[in-house]
Coordinates of C-alpha atoms and ligand atoms in Angstrom, one line a residue:
X1 CA 0.0 -0.4 0.1
X2 CA 1.3 3.6 -0.8
X3 CA 0.1 7.1 -0.1
X4 CA 0.0 9.1 -3.4
X5 CA -0.8 12.2 -5.0
X6 CA -3.1 12.6 -8.1
X7 CA -3.2 16.2 -9.8
X8 CA -5.1 16.4 -12.8
X9 CA -4.8 20.0 -14.8
X10 CA -7.5 21.4 -16.5
X11 CA -7.8 19.8 -19.5
X12 CA -8.0 16.6 -17.5
X13 CA -11.2 18.5 -16.2
X14 CA -12.5 19.8 -19.0
X15 CA -16.0 18.9 -18.7
X16 CA -18.0 16.0 -17.0
X17 CA -17.1 13.4 -19.1
X18 CA -13.9 13.9 -18.5
X19 CA -14.1 14.4 -15.0
X20 CA -16.1 10.8 -14.8
X21 CA -12.5 9.3 -16.7
X22 CA -10.2 11.0 -14.0
X23 CA -12.9 9.4 -11.5
X24 CA -12.0 5.8 -13.2
X25 CA -8.4 6.7 -12.5
X26 CA -8.7 7.9 -8.8
X27 CA -11.0 4.9 -8.0
X28 CA -8.5 2.5 -9.8
X29 CA -6.1 3.6 -7.4
X30 CA -8.3 3.3 -4.1
X31 CA -9.3 0.0 -5.0
X32 CA -5.9 -0.8 -5.2
X33 CA -5.5 -0.4 -1.4
X34 CA -3.6 3.2 -1.7
X35 CA -4.4 6.0 0.3
X36 CA -5.0 8.7 -2.1
X37 CA -5.4 12.8 -2.1
X38 CA -6.1 14.1 -5.6
X39 CA -5.8 17.9 -6.5
X40 CA -7.5 19.3 -9.0
X41 CA -7.2 22.4 -11.3
X42 CA -10.2 24.5 -12.9
X43 CA -11.7 23.2 -16.2
X44 CA -9.9 24.2 -19.3
X45 CA -10.1 28.2 -19.6
X46 CA -12.2 29.0 -16.3
X47 CA -9.5 30.8 -14.6
X48 CA -8.7 32.7 -18.0
X49 CA -12.3 33.6 -17.5
X50 CA -12.4 34.5 -14.4
X51 CA -9.4 36.5 -14.6
X52 CA -10.8 38.7 -17.6
X53 CA -14.0 39.5 -15.3
X54 CA -11.9 40.9 -12.4
X55 CA -10.4 42.9 -15.2
X56 CA -13.7 44.2 -17.0
X57 CA -14.7 45.2 -13.3
X58 CA -11.9 47.0 -13.6
X59 CA -8.8 47.1 -14.8
X60 CA -7.0 48.3 -11.4
X61 CA -8.5 45.7 -8.7
X62 CA -7.6 44.9 -4.7
X63 CA -5.0 41.4 -5.5
X64 CA -7.5 40.1 -2.3
X65 CA -10.5 40.2 -3.8
X66 CA -8.8 38.4 -7.6
X67 CA -7.9 36.0 -5.5
X68 CA -11.3 35.6 -4.0
X69 CA -12.6 35.3 -7.6
X70 CA -10.1 33.3 -9.8
X71 CA -10.2 30.5 -6.8
X72 CA -13.5 30.1 -7.4
X73 CA -12.5 27.7 -10.3
X74 CA -10.8 24.8 -8.7
X75 CA -13.4 24.7 -6.0
X76 CA -16.1 23.9 -8.6
X77 CA -14.0 21.0 -9.7
X78 CA -13.1 19.7 -6.2
X79 CA -16.6 19.5 -5.4
X80 CA -17.9 18.1 -9.4
X81 CA -15.1 15.3 -8.9
X82 CA -16.1 14.6 -4.9
X83 CA -20.0 14.4 -6.5
X84 CA -19.0 11.7 -9.3
X85 CA -16.7 9.8 -7.3
X86 CA -19.6 9.2 -4.5
X87 CA -21.5 8.5 -7.2
X88 CA -19.4 5.4 -8.2
X89 CA -19.2 4.3 -4.4
X90 CA -15.9 5.6 -3.6
X91 CA -16.0 7.7 -0.2
X92 CA -14.5 11.0 -1.1
X93 CA -14.8 14.8 0.6
X94 CA -13.7 17.6 -0.9
X95 CA -11.1 20.2 0.4
X96 CA -10.5 24.1 0.0
X97 CA -7.4 25.6 0.8
X98 CA -8.5 27.0 4.0
X99 CA -9.7 24.2 5.1
X100 CA -6.6 21.8 5.3
X101 CA -5.1 24.8 5.9
X102 CA -2.7 25.8 3.6
X103 CA -1.3 28.5 4.5
X104 CA 0.6 30.6 2.2
X105 CA 2.7 34.3 2.5
X106 CA 0.7 37.4 1.9
X107 CA 1.8 37.9 -2.0
X108 CA -1.8 37.8 -3.1
X109 CA -2.1 36.6 -6.8
X110 CA 1.4 35.1 -6.4
X111 CA 1.7 33.5 -2.8
X112 CA 4.1 31.1 -1.6
X113 CA 2.9 28.3 0.4
X114 CA 4.7 28.3 3.8
X115 CA 3.0 25.4 5.9
X116 CA 0.9 22.4 5.2
X117 CA -0.9 21.1 8.5
X118 CA -1.5 17.4 7.2
X119 CA -3.1 16.1 10.4
X120 CA -6.8 16.6 8.9
X121 CA -5.9 15.0 5.7
X122 CA -4.0 12.0 7.2
X123 CA -7.1 11.0 9.6
X124 CA -9.4 11.0 6.1
X125 CA -6.8 8.9 4.7
X126 CA -6.4 6.4 6.9
X127 CA -10.1 6.1 7.0
X128 CA -10.1 4.9 3.5
X129 CA -11.4 8.3 2.2
X130 CA -10.1 9.8 -1.0
X131 CA -9.1 13.6 -0.1
X132 CA -10.0 15.6 -3.6
X133 CA -7.8 19.1 -2.8
X134 CA -8.8 22.2 -4.6
X135 CA -5.3 23.5 -6.2
X136 CA -3.9 26.9 -6.7
X137 CA -5.4 28.2 -3.5
X138 CA -4.3 28.5 -0.1
X139 CA -5.2 30.7 3.1
X140 CA -2.8 34.0 3.9
X141 CA -1.6 35.1 7.2
X142 CA -4.6 38.2 6.7
X143 CA -7.1 34.8 6.9
X144 CA -8.1 35.5 3.1
X145 CA -8.0 33.0 0.1
X146 CA -4.3 33.3 -1.2
X147 CA -3.7 32.1 -5.0
X148 CA -0.3 30.7 -6.3
X149 CA 0.2 32.6 -9.5
X150 CA -0.9 30.6 -12.8
X151 CA -0.3 27.5 -13.1
X152 CA 0.5 26.8 -9.7
X153 CA -1.9 23.4 -9.2
X154 CA 1.3 21.5 -9.9
X155 CA 3.1 23.3 -6.7
X156 CA 0.0 22.6 -4.7
X157 CA -0.1 19.4 -5.6
X158 CA 4.0 18.6 -4.9
X159 CA 3.6 20.7 -1.5
X160 CA 0.8 18.1 -0.7
X161 CA 3.0 15.2 -1.2
X162 CA 5.6 16.7 0.5
X163 CA 3.3 17.7 3.9
X164 CA 1.8 14.0 3.5
X165 CA 5.1 12.2 2.8
X166 CA 3.3 10.7 0.0
X167 CA 5.3 8.1 -1.7
X168 CA 4.7 9.4 -5.2
X169 CA 3.2 12.8 -6.8
X170 CA 1.5 11.6 -10.3
X171 CA 0.4 14.6 -12.6
X172 CA -2.1 13.5 -15.0
X173 CA -1.8 16.0 -17.9
X174 CA -2.6 16.1 -21.4
X175 CA 0.9 14.7 -22.6
X176 CA 2.4 11.0 -21.4
X177 CA 5.9 12.2 -19.9
X178 CA 8.6 14.5 -20.7
X179 CA 10.0 14.6 -23.9
X180 CA 13.7 15.2 -25.0
X181 CA 12.3 18.2 -26.7
X182 CA 8.8 19.6 -27.7
X183 CA 7.4 16.7 -29.9
X184 CA 5.5 19.3 -32.0
X185 CA 8.8 20.6 -33.1
X186 CA 10.7 17.6 -33.6
X187 CA 8.6 14.6 -33.9
X188 CA 11.4 12.3 -33.5
X189 CA 11.5 13.5 -29.6
X190 CA 11.4 10.7 -27.0
X191 CA 9.9 10.1 -24.1
X192 CA 12.2 10.0 -21.2
X193 CA 11.4 7.3 -18.5
X194 CA 12.9 9.5 -15.8
X195 CA 14.7 12.9 -15.2
X196 CA 16.8 14.5 -12.4
X197 CA 15.3 17.1 -10.4
X198 CA 17.9 19.5 -11.7
X199 CA 17.3 19.1 -15.2
X200 CA 13.6 19.0 -14.7
X201 CA 14.2 22.4 -13.3
X202 CA 16.2 23.7 -16.2
X203 CA 13.8 22.3 -18.6
X204 CA 11.0 24.3 -17.2
X205 CA 12.7 27.2 -16.3
X206 CA 13.8 27.3 -20.1
X207 CA 10.7 26.8 -21.5
X208 CA 9.1 23.5 -21.5
X209 CA 5.8 24.5 -20.6
X210 CA 4.8 20.6 -18.3
X211 CA 5.3 21.9 -14.8
X212 CA 4.7 25.1 -13.2
X213 CA 8.6 26.0 -12.3
X214 CA 8.3 26.3 -8.6
X215 CA 6.6 23.1 -8.4
X216 CA 9.9 21.5 -9.4
X217 CA 12.0 23.0 -7.3
X218 CA 9.3 22.3 -4.0
X219 CA 10.1 18.5 -5.4
X220 CA 13.8 18.9 -5.5
X221 CA 13.7 20.7 -2.1
X222 CA 11.5 18.0 -0.6
X223 CA 12.7 15.0 -2.8
X224 CA 9.4 14.4 -4.0
X225 CA 9.0 11.9 -6.6
X226 CA 7.0 13.0 -9.8
X227 CA 5.4 11.3 -12.3
X228 CA 4.2 12.9 -15.0
X229 CA 1.6 10.8 -17.2
X230 CA -1.5 11.2 -19.1
X231 CA -4.6 11.4 -18.3
X232 CA -6.4 10.2 -21.1
X233 CA -5.1 6.9 -21.3
X234 CA -8.0 4.1 -20.3
X235 CA -7.8 4.3 -16.8
X236 CA -8.6 0.4 -16.6
X237 CA -6.1 -0.3 -19.3
X238 CA -2.9 1.6 -18.4
X239 CA -0.2 1.2 -20.7
X240 CA 2.6 0.2 -19.3
X241 CA 5.9 1.9 -19.3
X242 CA 9.8 1.4 -18.3
X243 CA 10.5 -1.4 -15.4
X244 CA 7.5 -1.9 -13.4
X245 CA 5.9 1.8 -14.4
X246 CA 3.1 2.8 -16.1
X247 CA 3.9 5.0 -18.9
X248 CA 5.5 8.4 -18.3
X249 CA 8.6 10.1 -16.8
X250 CA 9.5 10.2 -13.4
X251 CA 11.3 13.2 -12.4
X252 CA 13.9 12.2 -9.1
X253 CA 17.0 12.5 -7.5
X254 CA 19.7 11.7 -9.9
X255 CA 21.0 8.9 -7.8
X256 CA 17.8 6.7 -9.0
X257 CA 19.3 7.4 -12.7
X258 CA 21.8 4.6 -13.7
X259 CA 22.6 5.7 -17.2
X260 CA 23.4 9.4 -17.3
X261 CA 23.3 10.6 -21.1
X262 CA 25.4 13.6 -21.7
X263 CA 22.7 15.2 -23.3
X264 CA 19.1 14.8 -22.0
X265 CA 17.0 17.3 -23.7
X266 CA 17.1 21.0 -25.6
X267 CA 14.5 23.4 -24.6
X268 CA 13.3 26.8 -26.5
X269 CA 11.8 30.0 -25.7
X270 CA 11.0 32.5 -28.2
X271 CA 9.7 36.0 -27.9
X272 CA 13.3 36.8 -26.4
X273 CA 15.3 40.4 -27.0
X274 CA 18.2 41.5 -26.7
X275 CA 19.3 45.1 -25.8
X276 CA 22.5 46.8 -26.2
X277 CA 24.1 49.6 -24.4
X278 CA 27.0 50.8 -26.4
X279 CA 30.2 52.7 -25.2
X280 CA 29.5 52.5 -21.3
X281 CA 32.6 53.2 -19.0
X282 CA 34.1 50.3 -18.0
X283 CA 34.6 51.0 -14.3
X284 CA 33.3 49.4 -10.7
X285 CA 29.5 50.2 -10.2
X286 CA 28.0 50.1 -14.0
X287 CA 26.6 46.7 -13.6
X288 CA 24.9 47.9 -10.8
X289 CA 23.4 51.1 -12.6
X290 CA 22.4 49.2 -15.4
X291 CA 20.9 46.3 -13.7
X292 CA 19.7 47.7 -10.4
X293 CA 16.6 49.7 -11.7
X294 CA 15.7 47.0 -14.1
X295 CA 15.6 44.3 -10.8
X296 CA 13.8 47.2 -8.9
X297 CA 11.2 47.1 -11.7
X298 CA 10.8 43.3 -11.8
X299 CA 12.3 42.8 -15.0
X300 CA 14.2 39.8 -15.3
X301 CA 17.2 39.8 -17.4
X302 CA 19.0 36.6 -18.8
X303 CA 21.6 36.3 -20.6
X304 CA 24.5 39.2 -20.3
X305 CA 27.3 39.7 -22.3
X306 CA 30.3 42.5 -21.5
X307 CA 33.0 42.8 -24.1
X308 CA 36.5 43.5 -23.1
X309 CA 37.5 47.2 -23.8
X310 CA 39.9 47.9 -26.2
X311 CA 42.0 50.6 -23.5
X312 CA 40.0 50.0 -20.5
X313 CA 37.8 52.7 -20.8
X314 CA 34.6 52.0 -22.7
X315 CA 33.0 48.5 -23.0
X316 CA 29.3 47.3 -24.8
X317 CA 27.1 45.6 -22.6
X318 CA 24.4 43.1 -24.2
X319 CA 21.8 41.0 -22.3
X320 CA 18.2 39.6 -22.8
X321 CA 14.7 40.0 -21.4
X322 CA 11.7 38.8 -22.4
X323 CA 10.3 40.6 -25.5
X324 CA 7.1 41.9 -23.7
X325 CA 9.7 43.4 -21.1
X326 CA 11.8 45.3 -23.8
X327 CA 9.6 48.4 -24.4
X328 CA 9.8 49.2 -20.4
X329 CA 13.3 48.2 -20.1
X330 CA 14.5 50.6 -22.3
X331 CA 12.1 53.3 -20.9
X332 CA 14.3 52.6 -17.4
X333 CA 17.6 53.1 -19.1
X334 CA 17.0 55.8 -20.9
X335 CA 15.3 57.3 -17.1
X336 CA 18.5 56.3 -15.8
X337 CA 21.2 57.4 -19.0
X338 CA 22.9 59.8 -16.2
X339 CA 23.9 57.6 -13.9
X340 CA 25.0 55.0 -16.9
X341 CA 26.3 57.3 -19.7
X342 CA 25.9 54.9 -22.6
X343 CA 26.2 56.5 -25.8
X344 CA 23.4 54.3 -28.0
X345 CA 21.3 51.9 -27.1
X346 CA 20.2 49.3 -29.4
X347 CA 17.2 46.3 -29.5
X348 CA 16.8 43.5 -31.6
X349 CA 13.1 41.5 -30.8
X350 CA 12.1 38.2 -32.6
X351 CA 14.9 35.8 -30.6
X352 CA 15.2 32.4 -29.3
X353 CA 16.9 30.8 -27.0
X354 CA 17.6 27.1 -27.4
X355 CA 19.0 25.6 -24.3
X356 CA 21.1 22.4 -24.4
X357 CA 20.8 20.2 -20.5
X358 CA 22.0 17.0 -19.1
X359 CA 23.6 16.4 -16.1
X360 CA 26.6 14.5 -17.8
X361 CA 27.9 17.5 -18.7
X362 CA 29.4 17.9 -15.5
X363 CA 32.1 15.2 -16.3
X364 CA 32.5 15.6 -20.6
X365 CA 34.2 18.3 -22.2
X366 CA 33.7 19.7 -25.1
X367 CA 29.7 19.2 -25.4
X368 CA 29.4 23.1 -26.5
X369 CA 31.6 22.9 -29.0
X370 CA 29.7 19.6 -31.1
X371 CA 26.5 22.4 -31.2
X372 CA 28.5 25.3 -32.4
X373 CA 29.9 23.3 -34.9
X374 CA 26.3 22.0 -35.9
X375 CA 24.5 25.4 -35.8
X376 CA 27.1 26.9 -37.7
X377 CA 26.9 24.4 -40.9
X378 CA 23.4 25.0 -41.2
X379 CA 24.4 28.9 -41.0
X380 CA 23.2 29.7 -38.1
X381 CA 24.6 32.5 -36.5
X382 CA 24.7 32.5 -32.7
X383 CA 24.6 36.0 -30.6
X384 CA 24.7 34.8 -27.4
X385 CA 26.1 32.0 -25.6
X386 CA 25.8 31.2 -21.7
X387 CA 26.6 28.0 -19.8
X388 CA 26.2 26.5 -16.5
X389 CA 27.4 23.2 -15.0
X390 CA 24.3 21.3 -16.5
X391 CA 23.1 23.4 -19.7
X392 CA 24.1 26.1 -21.8
X393 CA 22.3 28.1 -23.6
X394 CA 22.5 30.0 -27.3
X395 CA 20.9 33.1 -28.6
X396 CA 19.5 32.9 -32.6
X397 CA 17.1 34.7 -34.6
X398 CA 13.5 33.0 -33.9
X399 CA 13.2 31.9 -37.9
X400 CA 15.8 29.6 -37.2
X401 CA 14.2 28.1 -34.1
X402 CA 12.7 24.7 -35.6
X403 CA 16.3 24.1 -37.5
X404 CA 18.5 24.5 -34.6
X405 CA 16.0 22.4 -32.3
X406 CA 16.0 19.8 -34.5
X407 CA 19.9 20.0 -35.5
X408 CA 20.8 19.8 -31.9
X409 CA 18.5 17.4 -31.0
X410 CA 20.2 15.0 -34.0
X411 CA 23.6 16.0 -33.0
X412 CA 23.5 14.9 -29.6
X413 CA 21.6 11.3 -30.5
X414 CA 18.4 12.2 -29.0
X415 CA 15.7 10.8 -31.6
X416 CA 14.0 8.0 -31.8
X417 CA 15.1 5.0 -33.2
Ligands
LIG1 N1 -6.1 27.1 -13.0 C1 -5.1 27.9 -12.3 C2 -4.2 28.5 -14.3 O1 -4.9 28.4 -14.5 C3 -4.3 26.8 -11.6 C4 -3.6 25.7 -12.6 O2 -4.5 25.3 -13.4 O3 -2.3 25.1 -12.4 O4 -3.2 29.0 -13.7
MG2 MG1 -0.4 23.7 -15.8

């Protein structure tokens, strides 16, 4: 007997028919004798609709009331799934964040979970009752509903798995696992049996949209074995995957991964913009003068390249931001022209960051140079490069995204046979 957390996303609970399908998955695990806590998202499109209504009510609105509105989507699904389960003869009860309670900080709209009291849930699980929990929400120190930021029910699920010391957190979604790259970009992408927490964190932060980044961080910190699998499978006829696991991808500690490939996956994120400040004085304090004001305005700066100045007096500083932030970033830099004293500011948009990820890189040399050679052969220009222990990222023109992803996928032998 195991203790499982099962999480179902918006497309998996999009209508009553699909909720019935979800209920059959839950019933299967409960009947196998497992203790089951389920975390649900709002039905597909619901949260967007609720967010839209708050904006329509008033473009500027109180974040606590925003949370009151948008948390409602998950409450509905939790109730509906409980009704369907009860109707199938499975003892089930819905739970909202405040009832557990899931305590968060006060950052309404983007709250972080601070503590989950698992006592009540454990009692119910021990009574063989399925707990159906509304994801995405908790209760703040002000005693009001707080939501965790878009995509937050992944984080709810992992946090509950950690609090309950569950054996596994199953994330049921509309894909059947984590792939070596986006299969829409490269049909020869392969599903991974296992991926380490660290690699998954890079994949998620660098553009793979399977899990909320924060949920992966949390899984890593608490060592929650997280299994990504499809909710659209026939619940009574689950496909066999690797070893004795069903089809899907296990995100786990790297100790559990016997064969560590040098490269595990290729991620990409489009809509990057590059900003260059030409001829800034090359002296202490210049980076702080540029990036301080951007950080103060919550603009996330990514790849930073500073060229060596010829005579030690002037340098060029180039960096990337998400394209929607570019105009704001430029305005801020212009307002700080006195402190930075650049001579020219230039921007390029329509760029893509392609990243190559693998824990095996730690112990192998020359991994990145293979990519440089392969891209140059295809005539793809690299505008900026950043590296870390287990990944490197290349900035290219967005027009070449597909070609670059496919070239790298093939050069690192990731194609399916
Ligand atoms: N329903 C919320 C959203 O769409 C949370 C989630 O689905 O993870 O962002
Ligand atoms: Mg999601």
